[in-house]
PDB file of C-alpha atoms and ligand atoms in Angstrom:
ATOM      1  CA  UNK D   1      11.199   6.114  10.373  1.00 92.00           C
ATOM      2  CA  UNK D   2       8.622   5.743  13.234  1.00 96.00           C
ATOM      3  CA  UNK D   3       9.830   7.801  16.252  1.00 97.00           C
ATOM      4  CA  UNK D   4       9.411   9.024  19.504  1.00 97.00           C
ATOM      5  CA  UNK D   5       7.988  12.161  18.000  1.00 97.00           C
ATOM      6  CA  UNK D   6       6.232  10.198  15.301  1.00 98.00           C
ATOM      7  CA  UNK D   7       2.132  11.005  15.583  1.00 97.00           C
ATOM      8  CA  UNK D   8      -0.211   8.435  15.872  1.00 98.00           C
ATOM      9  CA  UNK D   9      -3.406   8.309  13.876  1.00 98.00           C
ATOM     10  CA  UNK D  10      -5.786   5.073  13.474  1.00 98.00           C
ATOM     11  CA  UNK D  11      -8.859   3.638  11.902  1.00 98.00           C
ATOM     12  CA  UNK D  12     -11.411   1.386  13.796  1.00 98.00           C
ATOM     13  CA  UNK D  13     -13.159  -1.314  12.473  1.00 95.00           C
ATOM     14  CA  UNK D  14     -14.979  -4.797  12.700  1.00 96.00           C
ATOM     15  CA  UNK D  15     -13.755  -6.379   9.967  1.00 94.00           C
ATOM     16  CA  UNK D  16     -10.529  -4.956   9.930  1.00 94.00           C
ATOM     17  CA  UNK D  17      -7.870  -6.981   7.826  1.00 92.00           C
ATOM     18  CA  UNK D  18     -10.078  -5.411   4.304  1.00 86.00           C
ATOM     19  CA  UNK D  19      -9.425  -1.489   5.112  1.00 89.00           C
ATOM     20  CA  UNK D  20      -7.512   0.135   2.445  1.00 86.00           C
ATOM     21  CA  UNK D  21      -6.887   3.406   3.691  1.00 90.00           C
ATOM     22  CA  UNK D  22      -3.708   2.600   6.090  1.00 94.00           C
ATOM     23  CA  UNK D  23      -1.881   2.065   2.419  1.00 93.00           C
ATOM     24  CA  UNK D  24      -3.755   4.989   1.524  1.00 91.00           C
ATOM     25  CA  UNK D  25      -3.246   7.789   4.383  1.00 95.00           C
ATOM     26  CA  UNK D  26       0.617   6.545   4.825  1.00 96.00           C
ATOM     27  CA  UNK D  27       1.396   6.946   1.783  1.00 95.00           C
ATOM     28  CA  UNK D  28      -0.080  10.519   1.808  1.00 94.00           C
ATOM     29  CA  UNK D  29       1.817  11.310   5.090  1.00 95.00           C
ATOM     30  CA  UNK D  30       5.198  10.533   3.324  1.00 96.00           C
ATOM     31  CA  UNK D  31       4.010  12.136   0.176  1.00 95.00           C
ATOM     32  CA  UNK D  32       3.314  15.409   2.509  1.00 95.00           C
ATOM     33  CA  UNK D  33       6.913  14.487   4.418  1.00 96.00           C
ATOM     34  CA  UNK D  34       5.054  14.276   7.834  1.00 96.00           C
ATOM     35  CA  UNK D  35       5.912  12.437  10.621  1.00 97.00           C
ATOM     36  CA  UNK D  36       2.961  10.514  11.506  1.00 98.00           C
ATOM     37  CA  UNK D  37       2.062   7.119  11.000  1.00 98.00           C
ATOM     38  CA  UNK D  38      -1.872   5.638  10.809  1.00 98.00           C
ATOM     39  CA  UNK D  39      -2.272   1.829  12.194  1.00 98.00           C
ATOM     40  CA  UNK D  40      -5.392  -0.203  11.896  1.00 98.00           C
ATOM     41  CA  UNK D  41      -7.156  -1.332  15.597  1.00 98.00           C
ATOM     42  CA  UNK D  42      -9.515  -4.264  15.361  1.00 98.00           C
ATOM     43  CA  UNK D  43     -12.309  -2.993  17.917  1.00 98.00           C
ATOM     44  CA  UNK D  44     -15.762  -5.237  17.961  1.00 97.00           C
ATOM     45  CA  UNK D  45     -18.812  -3.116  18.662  1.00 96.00           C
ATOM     46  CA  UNK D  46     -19.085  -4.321  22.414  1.00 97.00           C
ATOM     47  CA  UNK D  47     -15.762  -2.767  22.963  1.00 95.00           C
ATOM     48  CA  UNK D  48     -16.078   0.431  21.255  1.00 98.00           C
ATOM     49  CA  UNK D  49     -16.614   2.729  24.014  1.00 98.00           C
ATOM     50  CA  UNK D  50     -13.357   1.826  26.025  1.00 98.00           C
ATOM     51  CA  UNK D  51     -11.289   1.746  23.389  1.00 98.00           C
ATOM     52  CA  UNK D  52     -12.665   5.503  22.140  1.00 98.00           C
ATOM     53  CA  UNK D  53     -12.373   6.548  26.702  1.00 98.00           C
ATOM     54  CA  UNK D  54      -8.765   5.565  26.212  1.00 98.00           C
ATOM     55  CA  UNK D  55      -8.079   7.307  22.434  1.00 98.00           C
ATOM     56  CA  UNK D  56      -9.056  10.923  24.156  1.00 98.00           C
ATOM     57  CA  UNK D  57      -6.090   9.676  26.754  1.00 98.00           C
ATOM     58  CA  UNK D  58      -3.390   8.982  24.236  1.00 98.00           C
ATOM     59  CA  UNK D  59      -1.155  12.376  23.624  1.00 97.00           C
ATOM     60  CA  UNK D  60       0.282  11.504  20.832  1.00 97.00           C
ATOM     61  CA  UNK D  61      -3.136  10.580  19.237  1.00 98.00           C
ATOM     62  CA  UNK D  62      -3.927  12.861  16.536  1.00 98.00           C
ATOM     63  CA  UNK D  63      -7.460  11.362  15.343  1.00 98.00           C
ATOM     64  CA  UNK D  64      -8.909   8.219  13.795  1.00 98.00           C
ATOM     65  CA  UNK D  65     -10.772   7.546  11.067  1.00 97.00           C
ATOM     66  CA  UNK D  66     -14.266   5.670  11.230  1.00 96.00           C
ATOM     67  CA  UNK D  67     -15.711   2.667   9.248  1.00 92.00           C
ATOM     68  CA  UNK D  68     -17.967  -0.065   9.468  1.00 87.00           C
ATOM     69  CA  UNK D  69     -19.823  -0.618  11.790  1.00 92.00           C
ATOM     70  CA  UNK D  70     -18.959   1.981  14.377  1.00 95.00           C
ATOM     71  CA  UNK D  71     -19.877   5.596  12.342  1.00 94.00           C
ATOM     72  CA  UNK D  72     -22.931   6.389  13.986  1.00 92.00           C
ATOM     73  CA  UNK D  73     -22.101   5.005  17.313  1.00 96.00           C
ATOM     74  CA  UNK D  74     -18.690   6.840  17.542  1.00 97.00           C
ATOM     75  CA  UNK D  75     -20.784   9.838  16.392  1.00 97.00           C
ATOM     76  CA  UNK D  76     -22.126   9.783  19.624  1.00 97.00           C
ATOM     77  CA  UNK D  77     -19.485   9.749  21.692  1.00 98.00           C
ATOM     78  CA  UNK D  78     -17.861  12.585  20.086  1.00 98.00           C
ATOM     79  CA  UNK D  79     -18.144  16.519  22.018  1.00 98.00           C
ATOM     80  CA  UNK D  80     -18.352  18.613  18.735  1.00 98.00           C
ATOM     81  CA  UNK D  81     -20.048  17.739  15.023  1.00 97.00           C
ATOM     82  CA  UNK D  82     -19.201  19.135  11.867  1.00 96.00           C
ATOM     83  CA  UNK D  83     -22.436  20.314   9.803  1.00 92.00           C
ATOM     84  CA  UNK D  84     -22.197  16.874   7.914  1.00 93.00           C
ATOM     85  CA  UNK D  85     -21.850  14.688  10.919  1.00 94.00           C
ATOM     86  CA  UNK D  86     -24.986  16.293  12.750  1.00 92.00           C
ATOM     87  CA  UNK D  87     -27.036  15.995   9.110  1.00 89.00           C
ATOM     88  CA  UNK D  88     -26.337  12.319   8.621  1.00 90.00           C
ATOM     89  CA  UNK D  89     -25.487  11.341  12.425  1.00 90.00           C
ATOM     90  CA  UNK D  90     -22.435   9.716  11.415  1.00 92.00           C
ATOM     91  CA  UNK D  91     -18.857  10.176  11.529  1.00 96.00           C
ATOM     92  CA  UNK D  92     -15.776   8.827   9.453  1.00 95.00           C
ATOM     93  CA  UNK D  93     -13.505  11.113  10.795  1.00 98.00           C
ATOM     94  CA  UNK D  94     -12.029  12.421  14.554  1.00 98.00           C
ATOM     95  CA  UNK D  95      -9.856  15.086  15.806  1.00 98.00           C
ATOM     96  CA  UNK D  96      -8.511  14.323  19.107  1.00 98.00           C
ATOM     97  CA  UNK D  97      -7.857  17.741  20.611  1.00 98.00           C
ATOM     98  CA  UNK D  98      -5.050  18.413  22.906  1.00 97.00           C
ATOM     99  CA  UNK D  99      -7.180  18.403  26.088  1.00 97.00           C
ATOM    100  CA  UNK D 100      -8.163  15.082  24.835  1.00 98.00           C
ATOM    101  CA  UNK D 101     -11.748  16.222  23.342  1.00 98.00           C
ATOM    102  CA  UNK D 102     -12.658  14.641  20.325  1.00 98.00           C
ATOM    103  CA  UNK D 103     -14.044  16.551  17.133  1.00 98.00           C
ATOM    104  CA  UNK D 104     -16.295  14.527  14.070  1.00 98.00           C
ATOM    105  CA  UNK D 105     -16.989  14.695  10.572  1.00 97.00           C
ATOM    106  CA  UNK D 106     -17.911  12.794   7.830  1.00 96.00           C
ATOM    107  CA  UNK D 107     -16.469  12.845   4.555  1.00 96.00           C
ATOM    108  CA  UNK D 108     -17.914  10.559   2.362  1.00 94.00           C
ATOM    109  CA  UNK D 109     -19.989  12.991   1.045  1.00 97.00           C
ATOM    110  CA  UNK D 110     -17.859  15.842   0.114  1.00 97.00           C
ATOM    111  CA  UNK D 111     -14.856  13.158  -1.211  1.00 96.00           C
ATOM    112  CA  UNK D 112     -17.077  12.259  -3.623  1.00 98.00           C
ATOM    113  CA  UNK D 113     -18.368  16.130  -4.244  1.00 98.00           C
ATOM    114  CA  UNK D 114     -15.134  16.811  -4.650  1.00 97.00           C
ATOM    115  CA  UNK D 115     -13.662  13.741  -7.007  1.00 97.00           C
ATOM    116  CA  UNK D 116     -17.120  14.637  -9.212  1.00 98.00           C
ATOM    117  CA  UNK D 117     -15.460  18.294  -9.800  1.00 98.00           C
ATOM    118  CA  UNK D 118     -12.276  17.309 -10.180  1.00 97.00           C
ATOM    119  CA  UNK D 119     -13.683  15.236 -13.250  1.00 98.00           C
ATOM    120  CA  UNK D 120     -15.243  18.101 -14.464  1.00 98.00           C
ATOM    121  CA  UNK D 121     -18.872  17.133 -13.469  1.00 98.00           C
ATOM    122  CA  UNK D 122     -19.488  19.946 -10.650  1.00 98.00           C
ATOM    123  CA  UNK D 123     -23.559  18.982  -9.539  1.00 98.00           C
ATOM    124  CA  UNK D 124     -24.492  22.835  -9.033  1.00 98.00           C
ATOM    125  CA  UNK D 125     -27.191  23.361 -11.062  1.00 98.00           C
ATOM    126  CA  UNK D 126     -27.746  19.381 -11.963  1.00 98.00           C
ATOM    127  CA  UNK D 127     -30.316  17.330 -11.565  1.00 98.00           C
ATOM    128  CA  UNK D 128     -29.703  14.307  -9.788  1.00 98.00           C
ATOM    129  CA  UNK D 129     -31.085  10.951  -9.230  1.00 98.00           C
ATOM    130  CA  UNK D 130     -29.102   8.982  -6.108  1.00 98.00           C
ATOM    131  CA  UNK D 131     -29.729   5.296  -6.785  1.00 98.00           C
ATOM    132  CA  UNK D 132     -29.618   3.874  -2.806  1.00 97.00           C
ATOM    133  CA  UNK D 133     -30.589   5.158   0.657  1.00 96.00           C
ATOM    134  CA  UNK D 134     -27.664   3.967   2.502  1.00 91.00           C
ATOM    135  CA  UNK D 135     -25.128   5.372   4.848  1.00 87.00           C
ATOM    136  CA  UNK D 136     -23.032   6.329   2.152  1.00 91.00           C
ATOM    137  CA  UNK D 137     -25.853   7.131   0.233  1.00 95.00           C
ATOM    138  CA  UNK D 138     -27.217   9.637   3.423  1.00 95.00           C
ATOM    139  CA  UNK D 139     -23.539  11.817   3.178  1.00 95.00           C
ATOM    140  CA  UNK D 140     -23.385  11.868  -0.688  1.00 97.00           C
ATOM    141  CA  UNK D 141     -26.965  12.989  -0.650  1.00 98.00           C
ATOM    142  CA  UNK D 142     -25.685  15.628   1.912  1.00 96.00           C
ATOM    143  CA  UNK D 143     -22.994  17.233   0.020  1.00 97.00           C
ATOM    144  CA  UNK D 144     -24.904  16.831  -3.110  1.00 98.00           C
ATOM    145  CA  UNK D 145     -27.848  19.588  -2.207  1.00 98.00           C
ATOM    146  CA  UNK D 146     -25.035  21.674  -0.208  1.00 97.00           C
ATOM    147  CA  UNK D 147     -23.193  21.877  -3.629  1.00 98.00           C
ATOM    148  CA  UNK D 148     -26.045  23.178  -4.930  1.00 98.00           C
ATOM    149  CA  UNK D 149     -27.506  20.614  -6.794  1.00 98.00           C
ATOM    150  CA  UNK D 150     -30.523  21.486  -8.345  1.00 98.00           C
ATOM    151  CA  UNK D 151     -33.194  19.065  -8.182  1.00 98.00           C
ATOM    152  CA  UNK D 152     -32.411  15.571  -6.034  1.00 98.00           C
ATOM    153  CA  UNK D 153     -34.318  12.615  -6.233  1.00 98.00           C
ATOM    154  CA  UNK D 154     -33.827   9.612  -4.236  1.00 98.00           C
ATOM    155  CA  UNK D 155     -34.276   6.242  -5.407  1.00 98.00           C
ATOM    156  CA  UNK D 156     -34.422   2.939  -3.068  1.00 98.00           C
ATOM    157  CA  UNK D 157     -35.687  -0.695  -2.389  1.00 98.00           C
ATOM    158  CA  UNK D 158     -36.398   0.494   0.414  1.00 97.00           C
ATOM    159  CA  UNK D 159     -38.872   3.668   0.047  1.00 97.00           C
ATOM    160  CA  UNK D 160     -38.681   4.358   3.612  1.00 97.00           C
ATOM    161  CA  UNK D 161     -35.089   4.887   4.178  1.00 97.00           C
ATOM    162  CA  UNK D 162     -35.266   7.212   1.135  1.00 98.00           C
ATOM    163  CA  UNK D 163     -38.061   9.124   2.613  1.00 98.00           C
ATOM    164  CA  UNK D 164     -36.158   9.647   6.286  1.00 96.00           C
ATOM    165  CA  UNK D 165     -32.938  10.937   4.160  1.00 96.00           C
ATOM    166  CA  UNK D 166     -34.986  13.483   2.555  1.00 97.00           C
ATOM    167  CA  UNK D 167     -36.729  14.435   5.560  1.00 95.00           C
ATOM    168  CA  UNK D 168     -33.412  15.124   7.603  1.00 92.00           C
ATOM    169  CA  UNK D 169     -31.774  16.819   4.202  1.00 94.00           C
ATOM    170  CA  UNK D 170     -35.608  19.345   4.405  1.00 95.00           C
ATOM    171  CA  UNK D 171     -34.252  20.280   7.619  1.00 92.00           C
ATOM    172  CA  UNK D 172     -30.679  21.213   6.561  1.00 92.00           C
ATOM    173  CA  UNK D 173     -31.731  22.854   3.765  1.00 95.00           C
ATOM    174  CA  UNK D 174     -35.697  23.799   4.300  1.00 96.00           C
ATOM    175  CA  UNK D 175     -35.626  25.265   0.588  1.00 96.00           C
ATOM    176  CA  UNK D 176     -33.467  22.622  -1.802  1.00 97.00           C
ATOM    177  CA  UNK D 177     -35.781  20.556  -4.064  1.00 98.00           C
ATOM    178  CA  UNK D 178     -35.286  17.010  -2.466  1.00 98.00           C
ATOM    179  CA  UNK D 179     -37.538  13.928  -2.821  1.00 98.00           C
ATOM    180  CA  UNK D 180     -38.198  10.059  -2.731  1.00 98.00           C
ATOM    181  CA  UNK D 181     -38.865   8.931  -6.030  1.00 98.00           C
ATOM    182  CA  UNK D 182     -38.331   6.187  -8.838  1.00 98.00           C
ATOM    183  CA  UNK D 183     -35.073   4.993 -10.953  1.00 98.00           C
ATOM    184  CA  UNK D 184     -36.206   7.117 -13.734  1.00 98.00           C
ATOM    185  CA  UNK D 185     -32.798   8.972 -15.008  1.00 98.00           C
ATOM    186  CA  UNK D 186     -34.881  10.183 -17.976  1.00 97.00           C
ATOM    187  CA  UNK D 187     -34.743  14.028 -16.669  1.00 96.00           C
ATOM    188  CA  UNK D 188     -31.621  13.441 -15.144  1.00 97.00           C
ATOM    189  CA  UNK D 189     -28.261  15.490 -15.838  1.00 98.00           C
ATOM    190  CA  UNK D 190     -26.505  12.940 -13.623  1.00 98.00           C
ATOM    191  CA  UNK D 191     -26.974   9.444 -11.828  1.00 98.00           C
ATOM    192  CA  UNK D 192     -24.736   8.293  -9.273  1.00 98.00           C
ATOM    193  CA  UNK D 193     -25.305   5.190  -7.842  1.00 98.00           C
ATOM    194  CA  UNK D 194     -24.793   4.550  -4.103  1.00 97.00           C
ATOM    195  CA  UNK D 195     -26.073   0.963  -3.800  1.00 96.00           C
ATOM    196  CA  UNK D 196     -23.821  -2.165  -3.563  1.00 93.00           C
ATOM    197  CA  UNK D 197     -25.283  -3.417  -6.710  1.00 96.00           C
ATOM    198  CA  UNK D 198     -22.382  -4.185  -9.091  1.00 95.00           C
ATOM    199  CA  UNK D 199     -20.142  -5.233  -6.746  1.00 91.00           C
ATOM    200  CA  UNK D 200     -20.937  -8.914  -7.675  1.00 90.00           C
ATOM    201  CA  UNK D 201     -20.703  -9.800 -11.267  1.00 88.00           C
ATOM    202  CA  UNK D 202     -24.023 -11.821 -10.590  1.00 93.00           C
ATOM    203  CA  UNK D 203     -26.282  -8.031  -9.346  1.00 95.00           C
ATOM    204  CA  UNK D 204     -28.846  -6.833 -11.562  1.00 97.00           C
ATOM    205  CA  UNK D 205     -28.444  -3.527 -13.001  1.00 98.00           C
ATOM    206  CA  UNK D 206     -29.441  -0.649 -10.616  1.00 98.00           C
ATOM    207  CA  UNK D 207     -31.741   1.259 -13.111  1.00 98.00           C
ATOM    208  CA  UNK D 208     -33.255   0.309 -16.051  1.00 98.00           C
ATOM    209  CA  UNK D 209     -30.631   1.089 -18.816  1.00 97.00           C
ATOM    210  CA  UNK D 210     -32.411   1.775 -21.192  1.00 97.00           C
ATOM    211  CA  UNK D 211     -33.881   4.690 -20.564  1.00 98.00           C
ATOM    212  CA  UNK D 212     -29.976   6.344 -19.995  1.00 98.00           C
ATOM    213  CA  UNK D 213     -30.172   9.303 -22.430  1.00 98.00           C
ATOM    214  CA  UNK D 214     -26.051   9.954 -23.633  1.00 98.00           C
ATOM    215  CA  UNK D 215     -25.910  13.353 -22.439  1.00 98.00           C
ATOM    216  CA  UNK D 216     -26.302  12.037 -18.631  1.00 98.00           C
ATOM    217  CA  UNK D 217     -23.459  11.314 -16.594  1.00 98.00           C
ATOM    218  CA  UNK D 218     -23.026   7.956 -14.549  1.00 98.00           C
ATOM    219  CA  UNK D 219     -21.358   7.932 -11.296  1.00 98.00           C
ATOM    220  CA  UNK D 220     -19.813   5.276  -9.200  1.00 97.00           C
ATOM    221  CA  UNK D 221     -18.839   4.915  -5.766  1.00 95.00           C
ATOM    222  CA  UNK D 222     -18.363   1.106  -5.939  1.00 93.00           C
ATOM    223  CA  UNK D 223     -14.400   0.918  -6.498  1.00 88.00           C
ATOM    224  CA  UNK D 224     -14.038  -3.039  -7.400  1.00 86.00           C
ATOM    225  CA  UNK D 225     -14.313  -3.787 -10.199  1.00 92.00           C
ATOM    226  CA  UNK D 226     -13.596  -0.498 -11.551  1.00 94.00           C
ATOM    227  CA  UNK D 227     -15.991  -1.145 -14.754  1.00 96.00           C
ATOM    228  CA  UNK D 228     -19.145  -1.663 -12.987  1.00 96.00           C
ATOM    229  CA  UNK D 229     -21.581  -3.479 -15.293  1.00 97.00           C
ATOM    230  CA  UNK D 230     -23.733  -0.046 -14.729  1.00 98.00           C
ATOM    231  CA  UNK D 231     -20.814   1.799 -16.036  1.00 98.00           C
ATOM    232  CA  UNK D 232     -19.910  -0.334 -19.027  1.00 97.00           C
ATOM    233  CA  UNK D 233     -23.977  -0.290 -20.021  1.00 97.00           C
ATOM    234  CA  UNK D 234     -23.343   4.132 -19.541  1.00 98.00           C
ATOM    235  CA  UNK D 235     -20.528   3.755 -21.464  1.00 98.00           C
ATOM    236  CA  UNK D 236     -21.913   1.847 -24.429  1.00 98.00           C
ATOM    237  CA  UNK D 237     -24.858   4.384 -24.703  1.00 97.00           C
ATOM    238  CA  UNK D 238     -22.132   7.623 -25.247  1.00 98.00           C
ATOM    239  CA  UNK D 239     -22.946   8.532 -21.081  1.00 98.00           C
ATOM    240  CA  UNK D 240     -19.697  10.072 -19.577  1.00 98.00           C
ATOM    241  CA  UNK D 241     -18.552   7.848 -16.526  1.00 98.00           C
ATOM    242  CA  UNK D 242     -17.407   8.428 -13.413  1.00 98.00           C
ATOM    243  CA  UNK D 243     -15.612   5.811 -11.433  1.00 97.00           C
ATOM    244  CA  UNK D 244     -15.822   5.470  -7.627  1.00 95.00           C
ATOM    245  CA  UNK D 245     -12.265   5.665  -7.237  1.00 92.00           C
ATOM    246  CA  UNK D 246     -12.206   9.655  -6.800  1.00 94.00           C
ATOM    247  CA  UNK D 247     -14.145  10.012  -4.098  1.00 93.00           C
ATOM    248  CA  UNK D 248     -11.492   7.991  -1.778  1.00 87.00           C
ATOM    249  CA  UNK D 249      -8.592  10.095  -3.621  1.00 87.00           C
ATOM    250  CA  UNK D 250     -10.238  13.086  -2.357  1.00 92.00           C
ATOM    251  CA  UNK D 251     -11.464  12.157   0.762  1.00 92.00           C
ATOM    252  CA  UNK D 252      -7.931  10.587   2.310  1.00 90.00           C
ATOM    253  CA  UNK D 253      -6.982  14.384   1.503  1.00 91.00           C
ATOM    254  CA  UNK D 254      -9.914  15.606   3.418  1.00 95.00           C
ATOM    255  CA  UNK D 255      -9.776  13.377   6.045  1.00 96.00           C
ATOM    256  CA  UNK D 256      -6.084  13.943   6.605  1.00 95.00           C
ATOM    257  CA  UNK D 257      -6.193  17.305   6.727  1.00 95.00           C
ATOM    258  CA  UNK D 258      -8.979  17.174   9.001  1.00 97.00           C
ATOM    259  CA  UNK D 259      -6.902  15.524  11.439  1.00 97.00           C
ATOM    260  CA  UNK D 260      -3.462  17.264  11.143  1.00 94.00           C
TER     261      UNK D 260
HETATM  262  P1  LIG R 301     -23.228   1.590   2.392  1.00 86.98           P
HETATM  263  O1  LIG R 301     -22.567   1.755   3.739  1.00 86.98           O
HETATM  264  O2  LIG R 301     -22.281   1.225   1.286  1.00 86.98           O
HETATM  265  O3  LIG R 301     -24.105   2.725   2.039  1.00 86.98           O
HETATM  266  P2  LIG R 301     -25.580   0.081   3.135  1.00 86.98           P
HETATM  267  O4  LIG R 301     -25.846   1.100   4.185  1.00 86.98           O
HETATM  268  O5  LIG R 301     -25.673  -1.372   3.483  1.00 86.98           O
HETATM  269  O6  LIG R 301     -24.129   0.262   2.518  1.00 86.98           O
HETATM  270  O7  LIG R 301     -26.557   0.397   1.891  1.00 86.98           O
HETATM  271  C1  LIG R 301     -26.641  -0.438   0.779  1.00 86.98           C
HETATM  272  C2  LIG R 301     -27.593   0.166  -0.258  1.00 86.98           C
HETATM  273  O8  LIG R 301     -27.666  -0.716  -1.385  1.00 86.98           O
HETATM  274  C3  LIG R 301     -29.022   0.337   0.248  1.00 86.98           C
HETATM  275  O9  LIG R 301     -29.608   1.439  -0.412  1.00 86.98           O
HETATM  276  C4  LIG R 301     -29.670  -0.968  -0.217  1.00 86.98           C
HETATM  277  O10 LIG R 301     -31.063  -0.927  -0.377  1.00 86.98           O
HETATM  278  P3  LIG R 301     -32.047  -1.175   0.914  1.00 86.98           P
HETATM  279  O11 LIG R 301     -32.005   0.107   1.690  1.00 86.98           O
HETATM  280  O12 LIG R 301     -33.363  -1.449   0.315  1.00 86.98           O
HETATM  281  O13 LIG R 301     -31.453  -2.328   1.657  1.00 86.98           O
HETATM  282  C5  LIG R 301     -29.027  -1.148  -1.566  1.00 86.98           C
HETATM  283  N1  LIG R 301     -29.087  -2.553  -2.005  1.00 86.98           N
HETATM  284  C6  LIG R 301     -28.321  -3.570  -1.547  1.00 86.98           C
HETATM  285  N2  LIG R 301     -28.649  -4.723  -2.169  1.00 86.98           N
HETATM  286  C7  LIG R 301     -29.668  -4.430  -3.049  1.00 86.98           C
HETATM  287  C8  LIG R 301     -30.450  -5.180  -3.983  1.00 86.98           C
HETATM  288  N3  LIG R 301     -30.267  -6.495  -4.156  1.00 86.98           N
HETATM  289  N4  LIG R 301     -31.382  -4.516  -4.716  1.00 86.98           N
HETATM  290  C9  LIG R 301     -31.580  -3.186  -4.551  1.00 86.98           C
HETATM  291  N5  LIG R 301     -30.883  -2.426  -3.679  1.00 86.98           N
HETATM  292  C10 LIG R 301     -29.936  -3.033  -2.933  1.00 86.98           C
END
């Protein structure tokens, strides 16, 4: 029951009637037995920075979780960055501290880190070939090379958004083997694919299937469908699949305990 004592926590958006993780993170705070409660706040980009001035005011605020379109504009509003926040300048998650100062991370990248090993595809060691140059793409790229992925090469449409995420991942980690390059998963030990292609049943394939060798996982981020075409293609060729529903399992968990 939602009390005086009960702590608040929110997520901002613009859309906001699509957001799946107040189901999500109250279910986890009853699965935990805590007393808090997460509510979704419809905030349009023109009013973001009032409604974030009056967040660090609210006591019984614990944090708020970030999503489209504010996570690089609420990354700069925020007084301290976690190590993936400052490499991708975005946030998905905030702390509100007790003197009201507010504390970001994002977690996009290590939910999905952390969904891959609890599959039983850790990327240490891997080589790796990101399909998409993203935001989402920018964080899994991230956690990726600070999992110690051993090779990482970025595909895109867009070359140039490709190219800046491996320039600001040189700077985080001025010795990882990190480039722009082509769909090729030929010398691949993994493929994840961080586009939005295969969210409608009319998008071409990401990568040219054909040249999937079995041994190389495919991973997903895209969580609807489940079966992306890409992953039913993997699947017919022997690949082991991953499906983009782990990374949010893992993430609420980050996120959440981020914020308690
Ligand atoms: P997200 O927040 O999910 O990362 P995004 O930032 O809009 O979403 O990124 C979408 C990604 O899918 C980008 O890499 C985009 O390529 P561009 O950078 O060239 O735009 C990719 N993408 C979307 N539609 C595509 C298409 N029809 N063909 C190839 N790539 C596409």
């Amino acid at each position: 029951m939602i009390t005086g004592n009960t702590r608040l926590f929110a997520i901002i958006a613009d859309p906001i009637a699509q957001v799946r993780t107040p189901q999500v993170l109250n279910a986890y705070f009853q699965s935990q037995d805590l007393d808090a409660v997460l509510v979704p706040v419809h905030v349009p980009a023109e009013g973001l920075a009032e409604v974030i001035a009056g967040f660090r005011r609210m006591k019984n605020l614990g944090g708020f979780i970030v999503t489209v379109p504010h996570k690089i504009q609420v990354a700069a509003l925020c007084d301290e960055l976690g190590p993936a926040a400052r490499a991708t300048g975005s946030v998905n998650t905030v702390r509100r501290e007790a003197d009201g100062r507010l504390a970001g991370d994002m977690f996009d990248g290590a939910g999905f880190v952390q969904g891959l090993r609890t599959q039983g595809h850790d990327p240490a060691g891997k080589r790796l070939l990101l399909l998409g140059a993203g935001g989402a793409a920018g964080a899994i790229a991230f956690s990726l090379v600070e999992a110690g992925a051993a090779r990482l090469v970025i595909a895109n449409r867009t070359l140039a958004k490709a190219q800046a995420i491996v320039q600001r991942l040189r700077q985080a980690f001025p010795h990882a083997d990190v480039r722009a390059g082509t769909a090729d998963p030929r010398e691949c030990d993994m493929v994840v694919n961080a586009t939005t292609l295969g969210m409608r049943a009319e998008d071409p394939l990401p990568l040219d299937a054909e040249l999937l060798r079995p041994e190389t996982v495919v991973a997903e981020i895209i969580m609807k469908p489940e079966l992306t075409p890409l992953l039913a293609e993997a699947h017919k060729r022997g690949c082991p699949i991953h499906y983009g529903r782990h990374m949010l399992d893992e993430q609420v968990r980050l996120m959440a305990r981020f914020m308690l």
